[in-house]
CSV table of C-alpha atoms in Angstrom, one decimal:
chain,number,residue,atom,x,y,z
A,101,MET,CA,112.0,105.6,-63.3
A,102,ALA,CA,109.6,105.8,-60.0
A,103,GLN,CA,111.2,106.9,-56.7
A,104,PRO,CA,110.9,104.1,-53.7
A,105,ASN,CA,108.6,105.2,-51.5
A,106,HIS,CA,109.6,105.9,-48.0
A,107,ASP,CA,106.8,106.5,-46.2
A,108,PRO,CA,106.2,105.6,-42.7
A,109,LEU,CA,104.5,101.8,-42.8
A,110,ALA,CA,101.8,101.4,-40.4
A,111,GLY,CA,103.1,97.9,-38.9
A,112,ASP,CA,106.9,99.0,-38.4
A,113,VAL,CA,105.2,102.3,-36.4
A,114,LEU,CA,103.4,100.6,-34.4
A,115,GLY,CA,106.1,98.1,-34.2
A,116,THR,CA,108.4,99.7,-32.5
A,117,TYR,CA,105.9,102.0,-30.2
A,118,LEU,CA,104.1,99.1,-28.5
A,119,ARG,CA,107.7,97.2,-28.7
A,120,SER,CA,109.6,100.7,-26.5
A,121,GLN,CA,106.1,100.1,-24.3
A,122,ALA,CA,106.9,95.7,-23.8
A,123,THR,CA,110.9,96.8,-22.7
A,124,ALA,CA,109.7,99.7,-20.3
A,125,PHE,CA,107.4,97.0,-18.9
A,126,LEU,CA,110.2,94.3,-18.7
A,127,ARG,CA,112.4,96.6,-17.2
A,128,ALA,CA,109.9,97.7,-14.0
A,129,LEU,CA,109.3,94.0,-13.9
A,130,ARG,CA,113.0,93.6,-12.9
A,131,LEU,CA,112.4,96.5,-10.7
A,132,HIS,CA,110.1,94.8,-9.4
A,133,GLY,CA,111.4,92.3,-8.5
A,134,ASP,CA,114.7,92.8,-7.3
A,135,GLY,CA,112.7,95.5,-4.7
A,136,ALA,CA,111.4,92.2,-3.0
A,137,ALA,CA,114.7,90.4,-3.2
A,138,GLY,CA,116.9,93.3,-1.6
A,139,ALA,CA,113.6,94.8,0.7
A,140,ALA,CA,114.0,98.4,-1.4
A,141,ASP,CA,112.3,101.0,0.2
A,142,THR,CA,109.5,101.8,-1.0
A,143,ALA,CA,109.3,105.2,-2.8
A,144,GLU,CA,111.9,101.9,-5.6
A,145,GLY,CA,108.9,99.7,-5.5
A,146,THR,CA,106.1,102.5,-6.3
A,147,ASP,CA,108.3,104.2,-9.0
A,148,ALA,CA,108.1,99.8,-10.2
A,149,ALA,CA,105.0,99.3,-9.8
A,150,ARG,CA,103.8,102.9,-11.4
A,151,GLY,CA,106.3,101.4,-14.6
A,152,LEU,CA,104.3,98.3,-14.9
A,153,ARG,CA,101.2,100.0,-15.2
A,154,GLY,CA,101.8,103.0,-17.1
A,155,ALA,CA,103.0,100.6,-19.9
A,156,ALA,CA,100.4,97.7,-19.1
A,157,ARG,CA,98.1,100.6,-20.0
A,158,ARG,CA,100.1,101.9,-22.8
A,159,ILE,CA,100.4,98.1,-24.3
A,160,ALA,CA,96.3,96.9,-23.7
A,161,GLY,CA,95.0,100.9,-25.0
A,162,SER,CA,96.8,100.6,-28.5
A,163,LEU,CA,96.3,97.1,-28.7
A,164,GLY,CA,92.4,98.7,-27.8
A,165,THR,CA,93.3,101.5,-30.9
A,166,PHE,CA,95.3,100.3,-33.5
A,167,ARG,CA,93.3,96.4,-33.4
A,168,VAL,CA,93.2,95.3,-37.3
A,169,VAL,CA,96.6,96.6,-37.6
A,170,THR,CA,97.6,92.8,-35.3
A,171,GLU,CA,96.8,89.6,-35.3
A,172,SER,CA,93.1,90.1,-33.2
A,173,ALA,CA,92.6,87.5,-31.6
A,174,TRP,CA,96.8,87.8,-30.0
A,175,ALA,CA,95.4,91.8,-29.6
A,176,ASP,CA,92.2,90.9,-27.6
A,177,SER,CA,93.4,88.3,-25.5
A,178,LEU,CA,97.1,90.0,-24.6
A,179,ARG,CA,95.3,93.7,-24.1
A,180,THR,CA,92.8,91.3,-21.5
A,181,GLU,CA,95.2,90.8,-19.6
A,182,LEU,CA,96.9,94.1,-18.9
A,183,VAL,CA,93.9,95.8,-18.8
A,184,TRP,CA,93.1,92.9,-15.4
A,185,LEU,CA,97.3,93.1,-14.2
A,186,SER,CA,97.0,97.0,-14.4
A,187,SER,CA,93.6,97.7,-12.4
A,188,THR,CA,95.2,94.9,-9.8
A,189,LEU,CA,97.6,96.8,-9.7
A,190,ALA,CA,96.3,100.3,-8.9
A,191,ASP,CA,94.3,99.4,-6.6
A,192,GLU,CA,96.9,98.9,-3.4
A,193,HIS,CA,98.8,101.8,-4.1
A,194,ALA,CA,94.6,104.5,-4.7
A,195,TYR,CA,94.6,102.9,-1.2
A,196,ALA,CA,97.4,104.9,0.1
A,197,VAL,CA,97.4,108.1,-1.6
A,198,ARG,CA,93.5,108.2,-0.8
A,199,LEU,CA,94.8,107.8,3.3
A,200,ALA,CA,97.0,109.8,3.1
A,201,ARG,CA,95.1,112.4,0.6
A,202,LEU,CA,92.4,112.2,4.2
A,203,MET,CA,94.7,112.6,6.2
A,204,ASP,CA,96.1,115.8,5.2
A,205,ALA,CA,92.8,117.5,4.6
A,206,LEU,CA,92.0,116.8,7.7
A,207,HIS,CA,95.2,117.8,9.0
A,208,ARG,CA,94.6,121.6,7.5
A,209,LEU,CA,91.4,121.7,8.0
A,210,SER,CA,91.5,121.3,11.3
A,211,GLY,CA,93.9,124.4,12.4
A,212,THR,CA,93.0,127.8,12.4
A,213,PRO,CA,92.3,129.6,9.1
A,214,GLU,CA,95.6,131.4,9.2
A,215,VAL,CA,97.5,128.8,10.2
A,216,PRO,CA,97.3,125.5,8.9
A,217,ALA,CA,97.9,122.7,11.7
A,218,PRO,CA,101.1,121.1,10.8
A,219,ARG,CA,101.4,117.5,10.1
A,220,GLY,CA,102.3,115.6,13.5
A,221,THR,CA,101.5,117.8,15.9
A,222,ALA,CA,100.1,116.7,18.7
A,223,GLY,CA,96.7,118.0,19.2
A,224,ALA,CA,96.5,119.5,16.1
A,225,LEU,CA,93.3,118.1,16.2
A,226,THR,CA,89.8,118.4,17.0
A,227,VAL,CA,88.3,115.4,18.6
A,228,GLY,CA,86.1,114.7,16.1
A,229,SER,CA,89.5,115.4,13.6
A,230,ALA,CA,91.5,112.6,15.7
A,231,ARG,CA,88.7,110.4,15.2
A,232,ALA,CA,87.9,110.7,12.2
A,233,GLY,CA,91.1,110.1,11.2
A,234,ALA,CA,91.2,107.2,13.5
A,235,LEU,CA,88.3,105.4,11.9
A,236,LEU,CA,89.5,106.5,7.7
A,237,GLU,CA,92.8,104.8,8.8
A,238,ARG,CA,91.8,101.6,10.2
A,239,GLN,CA,89.1,101.1,7.2
A,240,LEU,CA,91.8,102.4,4.0
A,241,THR,CA,94.3,100.3,6.2
A,242,LEU,CA,92.8,97.0,6.1
A,243,ALA,CA,91.6,97.9,2.0
A,244,ARG,CA,95.2,98.7,1.2
A,245,THR,CA,96.2,95.3,3.1
A,246,ARG,CA,94.3,92.8,1.8
A,247,ALA,CA,94.9,95.2,-2.0
A,248,HIS,CA,98.6,94.3,-0.8
A,249,SER,CA,97.3,90.5,-0.6
A,250,ALA,CA,96.3,90.5,-4.2
A,251,THR,CA,98.3,92.1,-5.4
A,252,LEU,CA,101.3,89.6,-4.2
A,253,SER,CA,98.3,86.6,-5.4
A,254,ALA,CA,98.3,88.4,-8.9
A,255,LEU,CA,101.7,88.4,-9.2
A,256,GLY,CA,103.0,84.8,-7.9
A,257,SER,CA,100.2,83.4,-10.4
A,258,SER,CA,100.6,81.2,-13.4
A,259,ARG,CA,98.3,84.0,-15.1
A,260,PHE,CA,100.6,86.8,-14.7
A,261,HIS,CA,103.8,85.4,-15.6
A,262,ALA,CA,101.8,83.9,-18.9
A,263,VAL,CA,101.4,87.8,-18.7
A,264,ALA,CA,104.5,88.2,-18.8
A,265,ASP,CA,106.1,85.7,-21.0
A,266,ALA,CA,103.8,87.6,-23.9
A,267,VAL,CA,105.2,90.7,-23.0
A,268,ALA,CA,108.9,89.3,-23.5
A,269,VAL,CA,108.4,87.5,-26.7
A,270,LEU,CA,106.1,91.4,-27.5
A,271,ALA,CA,109.7,93.4,-27.1
A,272,SER,CA,111.0,91.6,-30.1
A,273,GLU,CA,108.0,90.2,-32.6
A,274,VAL,CA,105.1,91.9,-32.7
A,275,PRO,CA,102.2,90.0,-34.5
A,276,LEU,CA,100.2,91.8,-37.2
A,277,ASP,CA,98.2,91.2,-39.4
A,278,PRO,CA,99.5,91.2,-42.4
A,279,VAL,CA,97.7,93.2,-45.1
A,280,ALA,CA,97.2,96.4,-42.2
A,281,ALA,CA,100.4,96.3,-41.0
A,282,ARG,CA,101.6,97.2,-45.2
A,283,GLY,CA,99.6,100.3,-45.2
A,284,ARG,CA,101.0,103.8,-44.6
A,285,VAL,CA,100.4,105.1,-41.0
A,286,ASP,CA,98.8,108.1,-42.6
A,287,ASP,CA,95.6,105.9,-44.7
A,288,VAL,CA,95.7,103.4,-41.5
A,289,LEU,CA,97.3,105.0,-38.4
A,290,VAL,CA,95.6,108.1,-38.4
A,291,PRO,CA,92.3,107.0,-39.1
A,292,LEU,CA,92.1,104.5,-36.0
A,293,ALA,CA,93.3,106.9,-33.7
A,294,GLU,CA,90.5,109.7,-35.1
A,295,VAL,CA,88.0,107.4,-34.1
A,296,ALA,CA,89.5,107.6,-30.6
A,297,GLU,CA,89.6,111.3,-30.3
A,298,THR,CA,85.6,111.4,-32.0
A,299,ARG,CA,84.9,109.2,-29.0
A,300,LEU,CA,86.8,111.5,-26.3
A,301,PHE,CA,85.1,114.9,-28.2
A,302,GLY,CA,82.2,113.4,-27.8
A,303,ALA,CA,82.3,112.6,-23.6
A,304,VAL,CA,84.1,115.5,-23.3
A,305,ASP,CA,81.3,117.6,-25.0
A,306,ALA,CA,78.3,115.9,-23.4
A,307,LEU,CA,80.1,117.3,-19.9
A,308,PRO,CA,77.9,119.9,-17.9
A,309,ALA,CA,79.3,123.7,-18.0
A,310,PRO,CA,80.5,123.7,-15.3
A,311,GLU,CA,78.4,126.6,-14.1
A,312,GLY,CA,76.0,123.9,-15.4
A,313,GLY,CA,77.2,120.6,-13.1
A,314,THR,CA,76.5,120.0,-9.7
A,315,PRO,CA,80.1,118.7,-7.7
A,316,TYR,CA,78.9,117.9,-4.5
A,317,SER,CA,76.5,115.3,-5.6
A,318,ALA,CA,78.2,112.6,-7.0
A,319,HIS,CA,76.3,111.0,-9.8
A,320,GLU,CA,78.2,113.2,-12.3
A,321,ASP,CA,81.9,111.3,-11.4
A,322,GLY,CA,81.0,108.5,-13.3
A,323,ALA,CA,80.9,109.8,-17.3
A,324,TRP,CA,84.6,112.3,-15.6
A,325,HIS,CA,86.1,109.3,-15.1
A,326,GLU,CA,84.5,108.2,-18.5
A,327,VAL,CA,87.2,111.8,-20.4
A,328,ARG,CA,89.2,110.3,-18.0
A,329,ARG,CA,89.7,106.9,-19.7
A,330,LEU,CA,88.9,108.4,-23.5
A,331,LEU,CA,91.4,110.6,-22.5
A,332,ARG,CA,94.0,108.0,-21.8
A,333,VAL,CA,93.7,105.6,-25.3
A,334,HIS,CA,93.8,108.8,-27.0
A,335,ARG,CA,97.1,110.4,-25.4
A,336,TYR,CA,98.2,106.9,-25.8
A,337,ALA,CA,97.3,106.8,-29.7
A,338,ARG,CA,99.2,110.5,-30.2
A,339,GLU,CA,102.0,109.0,-28.7
A,340,THR,CA,102.0,106.6,-31.1
A,341,LEU,CA,101.5,108.5,-33.4
A,342,GLY,CA,104.9,110.3,-32.2
A,343,ASP,CA,102.5,114.0,-31.8
A,344,ASP,CA,103.3,116.0,-28.7
A,345,VAL,CA,100.8,114.9,-26.2
A,346,THR,CA,102.1,117.8,-23.8
A,347,ARG,CA,98.5,119.5,-23.6
A,348,LEU,CA,96.8,115.6,-23.2
A,349,ALA,CA,99.4,114.8,-20.2
A,350,ALA,CA,98.4,118.5,-18.3
A,351,ALA,CA,94.5,117.9,-19.0
A,352,GLY,CA,94.9,114.2,-17.8
A,353,GLU,CA,96.5,115.0,-15.0
A,354,ALA,CA,93.9,117.1,-14.1
A,355,LEU,CA,91.1,114.6,-14.0
A,356,ASP,CA,93.3,112.4,-11.7
A,357,HIS,CA,93.1,114.6,-9.6
A,358,HIS,CA,89.6,114.4,-10.1
A,359,ARG,CA,89.3,111.0,-9.4
A,360,ASP,CA,91.5,111.0,-6.6
A,361,ALA,CA,89.4,113.4,-5.1
A,362,SER,CA,85.9,112.9,-5.8
A,363,GLU,CA,87.3,108.8,-4.1
A,364,ALA,CA,88.1,110.8,-1.0
A,365,ALA,CA,84.9,111.9,-0.7
A,366,ALA,CA,83.1,108.9,-1.1
A,367,ALA,CA,85.6,107.0,0.7
A,368,SER,CA,84.9,109.9,3.6
A,369,ALA,CA,81.4,109.2,3.0
A,370,THR,CA,81.0,105.5,3.6
A,371,ALA,CA,83.4,106.2,6.7
A,372,ALA,CA,80.4,108.7,8.2
A,373,ARG,CA,77.9,105.8,7.8
A,374,THR,CA,79.7,103.2,10.2
A,375,PRO,CA,77.2,102.4,12.9
A,376,ARG,CA,77.3,103.9,16.6
A,377,ILE,CA,80.0,106.9,15.1
A,378,ALA,CA,79.9,110.0,17.4
A,379,PRO,CA,78.0,112.8,16.3
A,380,ALA,CA,81.9,115.1,16.9
A,381,THR,CA,83.2,112.4,14.0
A,382,ALA,CA,80.5,112.7,11.8
A,383,TYR,CA,80.6,116.2,11.2
A,384,ALA,CA,84.4,115.8,10.7
A,385,LEU,CA,83.3,113.4,8.3
A,386,GLY,CA,81.1,115.8,6.7
A,387,VAL,CA,83.6,119.0,6.5
A,388,LEU,CA,86.1,116.5,5.3
A,389,HIS,CA,83.7,115.3,2.0
A,390,ALA,CA,82.4,118.7,1.7
A,391,ASP,CA,86.4,120.0,1.0
A,392,GLN,CA,87.6,116.8,-0.8
A,393,ARG,CA,84.4,117.8,-3.4
A,394,HIS,CA,85.3,121.1,-4.3
A,395,ALA,CA,88.3,119.8,-4.6
A,396,VAL,CA,86.7,118.5,-7.7
A,397,GLU,CA,84.7,120.8,-8.6
A,398,ALA,CA,88.4,122.9,-8.6
A,399,ALA,CA,89.4,120.3,-10.6
A,400,ARG,CA,86.9,120.1,-13.4
A,401,GLN,CA,87.4,123.7,-14.0
A,402,THR,CA,91.1,122.6,-14.1
A,403,PHE,CA,89.8,120.2,-17.2
A,404,HIS,CA,87.7,122.8,-18.5
A,405,THR,CA,90.0,125.4,-18.9
A,406,LEU,CA,92.9,123.7,-20.7
A,407,TRP,CA,90.5,122.0,-23.1
A,408,HIS,CA,88.7,124.7,-24.1
A,409,PRO,CA,91.3,127.5,-23.3
A,410,THR,CA,90.3,131.4,-23.5
A,411,PRO,CA,91.7,133.3,-27.3
A,412,ALA,CA,93.9,135.8,-26.5
A,413,LEU,CA,93.1,139.1,-27.1
A,414,PRO,CA,94.8,140.7,-29.8
């Protein structure tokens, strides 16, 4: 008598993951709505927005990697909308983080090497640094305000409500391809995840070696940002399969630091191009730019160390 096949089906595994992320999205959306209605503290609102972005990215990434297991037209449409939403939600947070990072760096750089200047100390900044900080605060606060308005507009739009409705349906029902979904995980999901892995490995191999890079030039940043994106897609695919992603998460964190430092350096360079600023202000912004490019180099080194660990001696 033939034994029943207990191998998990591709549709069951993918469906479980997508439903869990849809539930996380709806939970974060409820918290975000409660925070807006009750004027909750910034930390709670930030956590809710982060939860929305994370769930949206995971659903979108999984729909891209495992597209053939789902109803493709539905997957393509929802993925496009979730990418739009996560990008819109990310902008305000990014400007806030960038400003805080740059102001912290200015305070640190303006202190003595032995005793960095404490935050909030009157007169701790030099004249150039103080004016540089004021300029950055004006520019990035304006950008953050615009991003906040765009976020509010997006969350109140019919487009967003359609996305939320689609995710609500996804929390209980995943539209799957009737043939691919009946395949075994090892035959369907694993090969698709390996495609994402191959793309990532190719992008990592194309990066310059640490000693051959040019951290003070921004022209290599795009390749690193692409590795960051591909690593995230790969990590979500492995999450779907239930694998341990601790190492991938640590490598992704290093690339997050790289992105933050490179964007902060770009913001300081943009501020330095402001017409008619004082030489001392421009100098302070130049020092700040160099500091953030140092952080770019450190993040690249950290990623290479995590990705290519030195073998332990016998």
